Short mmCIF file of C-alpha atoms and ligand atoms in Angstrom, two decimals:
data_model
loop_
_atom_site.label_atom_id
_atom_site.label_comp_id
_atom_site.label_asym_id
_atom_site.label_seq_id
_atom_site.Cartn_x
_atom_site.Cartn_y
_atom_site.Cartn_z
CA UNK A 210 15.98 -19.37 16.74
CA UNK A 211 17.75 -16.02 16.73
CA UNK A 212 15.84 -13.04 17.98
CA UNK A 213 18.69 -10.84 19.07
CA UNK A 214 18.85 -8.85 15.85
CA UNK A 215 19.38 -5.14 16.15
CA UNK A 216 17.07 -3.34 13.78
CA UNK A 217 17.76 0.15 12.51
CA UNK A 218 15.52 2.77 14.07
CA UNK A 219 12.45 4.01 12.25
CA UNK A 220 11.72 1.00 10.05
CA UNK A 221 9.23 -1.16 11.97
CA UNK A 222 7.64 -2.61 8.83
CA UNK A 223 11.04 -3.64 7.50
CA UNK A 224 12.04 -5.06 10.88
CA UNK A 225 8.90 -7.24 10.94
CA UNK A 226 9.49 -8.45 7.38
CA UNK A 227 13.19 -9.07 7.99
CA UNK A 228 12.57 -10.92 11.27
CA UNK A 229 9.93 -13.18 9.72
CA UNK A 230 12.07 -13.88 6.66
CA UNK A 231 15.17 -14.73 8.70
CA UNK A 232 13.65 -16.42 11.72
CA UNK A 233 10.21 -17.55 10.57
CA UNK A 234 7.12 -17.76 12.70
CA UNK A 235 6.46 -16.78 15.37
CA UNK A 236 7.56 -13.30 14.39
CA UNK A 237 6.83 -10.46 16.76
CA UNK A 238 3.88 -8.13 16.72
CA UNK A 239 3.49 -5.38 14.14
CA UNK A 240 1.29 -2.83 15.89
CA UNK A 241 -0.52 0.11 14.27
CA UNK A 242 -1.20 3.08 16.53
CA UNK A 243 -3.66 5.75 15.45
CA UNK A 244 -5.39 8.61 17.23
CA UNK A 245 -8.63 7.46 15.57
CA UNK A 246 -8.87 3.95 17.01
CA UNK A 247 -7.47 1.42 19.45
CA UNK A 248 -4.14 -0.24 18.64
CA UNK A 249 -4.45 -2.70 15.81
CA UNK A 250 -2.13 -5.50 14.75
CA UNK A 251 -1.01 -6.49 11.24
CA UNK A 252 -0.34 -10.24 11.15
CA UNK A 253 3.23 -10.47 9.89
CA UNK A 254 2.68 -13.78 8.08
CA UNK A 255 -0.07 -12.04 6.08
CA UNK A 256 2.62 -9.88 4.48
CA UNK A 257 4.06 -13.10 3.02
CA UNK A 258 0.79 -14.30 1.44
CA UNK A 259 0.90 -16.53 -1.61
CA UNK A 260 -1.26 -15.93 -4.69
CA UNK A 261 -3.83 -18.42 -3.35
CA UNK A 262 -3.98 -16.59 0.00
CA UNK A 263 -4.52 -13.17 -1.56
CA UNK A 264 -7.90 -11.43 -1.64
CA UNK A 265 -9.69 -11.73 -4.99
CA UNK A 266 -9.13 -8.03 -5.76
CA UNK A 267 -5.35 -8.53 -5.53
CA UNK A 268 -5.49 -11.70 -7.64
CA UNK A 269 -7.50 -9.78 -10.23
CA UNK A 270 -4.89 -6.99 -10.31
CA UNK A 271 -2.04 -9.49 -10.75
CA UNK A 272 -3.87 -11.23 -13.61
CA UNK A 273 -4.52 -7.89 -15.31
CA UNK A 274 -0.96 -6.57 -14.92
CA UNK A 275 0.97 -6.68 -18.18
CA UNK A 276 4.13 -5.46 -19.86
CA UNK A 277 6.77 -3.99 -17.58
CA UNK A 278 5.27 -3.86 -14.08
CA UNK A 279 6.16 -1.68 -11.07
CA UNK A 280 5.15 -2.97 -7.62
CA UNK A 281 4.97 0.17 -5.45
CA UNK A 282 5.47 -0.19 -1.69
CA UNK A 283 6.16 -3.86 -2.29
CA UNK A 284 6.83 -4.83 1.35
CA UNK A 285 7.96 -8.45 1.50
CA UNK A 286 7.50 -8.66 -2.27
CA UNK A 287 4.55 -11.08 -2.22
CA UNK A 288 2.97 -9.57 -5.34
CA UNK A 289 6.29 -9.30 -7.19
CA UNK A 290 7.01 -12.93 -6.38
CA UNK A 291 3.60 -14.09 -7.65
CA UNK A 292 4.08 -12.03 -10.83
CA UNK A 293 7.52 -13.53 -11.34
CA UNK A 294 6.00 -17.01 -11.05
CA UNK A 295 3.47 -15.97 -13.69
CA UNK A 296 6.41 -15.09 -15.94
CA UNK A 297 5.73 -11.33 -15.79
CA UNK A 298 8.50 -8.72 -15.77
CA UNK A 299 8.39 -6.90 -12.45
CA UNK A 300 10.39 -4.31 -10.56
CA UNK A 301 9.67 -3.62 -6.89
CA UNK A 302 10.28 -0.43 -4.90
CA UNK A 303 9.92 0.31 -1.21
CA UNK A 304 11.23 3.01 1.12
CA UNK A 305 12.07 0.39 3.75
CA UNK A 306 15.74 -0.69 3.52
CA UNK A 307 15.07 -3.96 5.35
CA UNK A 308 12.13 -4.87 3.11
CA UNK A 309 14.33 -4.29 0.06
CA UNK A 310 17.04 -6.41 1.64
CA UNK A 311 14.57 -9.28 2.05
CA UNK A 312 13.22 -8.94 -1.51
CA UNK A 313 16.77 -8.99 -2.79
CA UNK A 314 17.35 -12.21 -0.88
CA UNK A 315 14.28 -13.72 -2.55
CA UNK A 316 15.59 -12.88 -6.02
CA UNK A 317 13.17 -10.01 -6.66
CA UNK A 318 14.40 -7.01 -8.67
CA UNK A 319 13.94 -4.55 -5.79
CA UNK A 320 15.17 -1.02 -5.00
CA UNK A 321 14.97 1.34 -2.08
CA UNK A 322 13.16 4.16 -3.84
CA UNK A 323 10.48 6.61 -2.73
CA UNK A 324 7.75 6.69 -5.40
CA UNK A 325 7.70 10.49 -5.21
CA UNK A 326 11.46 10.89 -5.71
CA UNK A 327 12.00 13.41 -8.53
CA UNK A 328 14.90 11.36 -9.87
CA UNK A 329 12.76 8.25 -10.29
CA UNK A 330 11.77 8.45 -13.95
CA UNK A 331 11.65 4.90 -15.31
CA UNK A 332 8.72 3.82 -17.48
CA UNK A 333 6.19 1.07 -16.84
CA UNK A 334 3.12 -0.39 -18.53
CA UNK A 335 1.45 -1.29 -15.23
CA UNK A 336 1.91 0.38 -11.85
CA UNK A 337 0.60 -1.77 -9.01
CA UNK A 338 -0.43 -0.24 -5.69
CA UNK A 339 -1.93 -2.92 -3.49
CA UNK A 340 -3.07 -3.44 0.14
CA UNK A 341 -4.77 -0.07 0.28
CA UNK A 342 -2.36 1.22 -2.35
CA UNK A 343 -3.79 4.74 -2.06
CA UNK A 344 -2.28 4.87 1.44
CA UNK A 345 1.07 5.99 0.07
CA UNK A 346 -0.56 9.14 -1.37
CA UNK A 347 -1.01 10.19 2.28
CA UNK A 348 -3.56 13.00 1.93
CA UNK A 349 -6.01 14.26 -0.70
CA UNK A 350 -3.81 17.36 -1.11
CA UNK A 351 -1.12 15.07 -2.54
CA UNK A 352 -3.37 13.80 -5.36
CA UNK A 353 -1.99 16.27 -7.96
CA UNK A 354 1.61 15.23 -7.13
CA UNK A 355 0.59 11.58 -7.35
CA UNK A 356 -1.03 11.91 -10.77
CA UNK A 357 1.90 14.00 -12.02
CA UNK A 358 4.24 11.19 -10.98
CA UNK A 359 2.06 8.60 -12.70
CA UNK A 360 2.13 10.66 -15.90
CA UNK A 361 5.93 10.64 -15.73
CA UNK A 362 6.34 6.90 -15.26
CA UNK A 363 3.53 5.42 -17.36
CA UNK A 364 4.22 4.22 -20.87
CA UNK A 365 1.60 5.37 -23.41
CA UNK A 366 -1.46 3.16 -22.90
CA UNK A 367 -0.25 2.10 -19.44
CA UNK A 368 -2.33 1.96 -16.28
CA UNK A 369 -2.26 2.08 -12.50
CA UNK A 370 -4.08 -0.70 -10.62
CA UNK A 371 -4.88 0.43 -7.09
CA UNK A 372 -7.03 -0.96 -4.31
CA UNK A 373 -8.61 0.98 -1.49
CA UNK A 374 -11.68 1.06 0.76
CA UNK A 375 -14.47 3.51 1.45
CA UNK A 376 -14.19 4.07 5.22
CA UNK A 377 -17.73 5.46 5.44
CA UNK A 378 -18.77 2.29 7.28
CA UNK A 379 -16.84 3.52 10.32
CA UNK A 380 -19.39 6.33 10.54
CA UNK A 381 -22.51 4.28 9.93
CA UNK A 382 -25.33 4.67 12.45
CA UNK A 383 -27.52 1.85 13.65
CA UNK A 384 -30.28 2.99 11.29
CA UNK A 385 -27.89 2.64 8.32
CA UNK A 386 -27.37 6.37 7.77
CA UNK A 387 -23.90 7.92 7.70
CA UNK A 388 -22.77 10.64 10.09
CA UNK A 389 -20.01 12.41 8.22
CA UNK A 390 -19.23 16.02 8.99
CA UNK A 391 -18.15 17.64 5.74
CA UNK A 392 -16.38 20.41 7.65
CA UNK A 393 -13.97 17.84 9.11
CA UNK A 394 -10.92 16.39 7.40
CA UNK A 395 -11.74 13.86 4.69
CA UNK A 396 -13.01 10.75 6.49
CA UNK A 397 -10.54 8.41 4.79
CA UNK A 398 -7.49 10.25 6.16
CA UNK A 399 -5.86 8.34 9.00
CA UNK A 400 -2.77 9.02 11.05
CA UNK A 401 -0.69 5.94 11.62
CA UNK A 402 2.36 5.07 13.59
CA UNK A 403 3.81 1.59 13.37
CA UNK A 404 5.73 -0.29 15.98
CA UNK A 405 7.39 -3.66 15.75
CA UNK A 406 7.73 -5.59 19.00
CA UNK A 407 10.04 -8.56 18.42
CA UNK A 408 9.10 -11.95 19.86
CA UNK A 409 11.57 -11.57 22.75
CA UNK A 410 10.05 -8.11 23.40
CA UNK A 411 13.53 -6.56 23.43
CA UNK A 412 14.21 -3.29 21.59
CA UNK A 413 10.89 -2.50 20.00
CA UNK A 414 11.18 -0.49 16.76
CA UNK A 415 9.00 2.61 16.57
CA UNK A 416 8.43 4.43 13.27
CA UNK A 417 7.55 8.07 12.69
CA UNK A 418 3.85 9.00 12.49
CA UNK A 419 2.57 9.32 8.91
CA UNK A 420 -0.64 10.05 7.01
CA UNK A 421 -2.32 7.09 5.34
CA UNK A 422 -5.15 7.69 2.89
CA UNK A 423 -8.14 5.47 2.27
CA UNK A 424 -10.13 6.89 -0.63
CA UNK A 425 -13.63 6.08 -1.82
CA UNK A 426 -14.01 5.48 -5.55
CA UNK A 427 -16.03 8.64 -6.21
CA UNK A 428 -13.43 10.89 -4.61
CA UNK A 429 -10.64 9.08 -6.45
CA UNK A 430 -12.51 9.56 -9.75
CA UNK A 431 -12.95 13.25 -9.05
CA UNK A 432 -9.21 13.77 -8.47
CA UNK A 433 -8.34 11.57 -11.44
CA UNK A 434 -10.49 13.72 -13.72
CA UNK A 435 -9.05 16.94 -12.29
CA UNK A 436 -5.58 15.65 -13.11
CA UNK A 437 -6.10 14.30 -16.61
CA UNK A 438 -6.80 10.69 -15.69
CA UNK A 439 -9.79 8.39 -16.01
CA UNK A 440 -10.73 6.06 -13.12
CA UNK A 441 -12.56 2.82 -13.79
CA UNK A 442 -14.06 0.57 -11.14
CA UNK A 443 -12.65 -2.86 -12.02
CA UNK A 444 -14.18 -4.85 -9.18
CA UNK A 445 -15.67 -4.46 -5.73
CA UNK A 446 -14.76 -6.55 -2.70
CA UNK A 447 -16.99 -7.77 0.08
CA UNK A 448 -16.58 -4.86 2.45
CA UNK A 449 -16.47 -1.39 0.86
CA UNK A 450 -13.16 -2.29 -0.82
CA UNK A 451 -12.52 -2.02 -4.53
CA UNK A 452 -9.93 -2.22 -7.29
CA UNK A 453 -9.55 0.78 -9.61
CA UNK A 454 -7.78 1.20 -12.92
CA UNK A 455 -6.35 4.65 -13.67
CA UNK A 456 -5.37 5.64 -17.20
CA UNK A 457 -4.32 8.91 -18.81
CA UNK A 458 -7.34 10.57 -20.39
CA UNK A 459 -7.16 10.65 -24.18
N1 SAH B 730 2.29 -4.06 -0.96
C1 SAH B 730 2.73 -4.83 0.19
C2 SAH B 730 3.07 -3.97 1.41
C3 SAH B 730 2.02 -2.96 1.82
S1 SAH B 730 2.49 -1.99 3.21
C4 SAH B 730 1.70 -5.87 0.51
O1 SAH B 730 0.61 -5.81 -0.07
O2 SAH B 730 1.95 -6.76 1.33
C5 SAH B 730 3.00 -0.49 2.43
C6 SAH B 730 4.45 -0.48 2.01
O3 SAH B 730 4.68 0.75 1.31
C7 SAH B 730 5.45 -0.50 3.16
O4 SAH B 730 6.37 -1.54 2.96
C8 SAH B 730 6.13 0.88 3.09
O5 SAH B 730 7.49 0.84 3.47
C9 SAH B 730 5.96 1.25 1.63
N2 SAH B 730 5.95 2.69 1.29
C10 SAH B 730 5.35 3.70 1.99
N3 SAH B 730 5.52 4.87 1.38
C11 SAH B 730 6.24 4.64 0.25
C12 SAH B 730 6.73 5.48 -0.80
N4 SAH B 730 6.53 6.80 -0.81
N5 SAH B 730 7.43 4.91 -1.82
C13 SAH B 730 7.65 3.56 -1.82
N6 SAH B 730 7.22 2.72 -0.85
C14 SAH B 730 6.51 3.25 0.17
#
């Protein structure tokens, strides 16, 4: 097994995906640092989940997706691959060069594109944003830019399918009440920094810190309405998670 790969700096997610794709398990550790909690780990094999291994909310989104589909922040391409197997037309984008390299290798139509790139103006019937898809929006202040982008890339009658979670449970007291200070930053805003520590522990890859947004459905609906969209609650998961459908308001 080769573990002496040299990964480019700043792309820990891609390094984890690339390492697992090339060398298989056991991949290294993909660690999430945040000022809000202790270090957490994302199991790398989970990024390669099959349709059967996906949470029901993701399966629901894949079943609903139709027409020309865009998989945003596609990672290893697990959703694109499942859609391809379902015979659906899918394009995947990710900012990680190594993730795109892996998707390419798997025969997925994948491009290294930032969703918010002004030059990215293709049209889609379904835009998929999964595994806390709202994360890519970063902060609530970016909601207008996000909805503007969606308006640009959605075909008439198209929709965005996005999953997220209401992080209020992190602030739940023993008596079941919620201690959220409204003067603070929105409670779903997290600061993340990822690090990939390869199996041989040599040359860990550290990314830049970034904002990652979890948004509760009510707040999402509010911003949708403010920006000419309608938000529908498609389904709820078992733990404050949900799948939303966003469409341009008629
Ligand atoms: N959807 C995949 C991966 C989720 S992780 C899955 O469910 O397994 C989030 C992914 O989004 C990462 O691969 C990251 O590189 C990508 N990403 C983050 N910001 C992005 C942006 N602005 N445009 C496109 N991709 C982005």
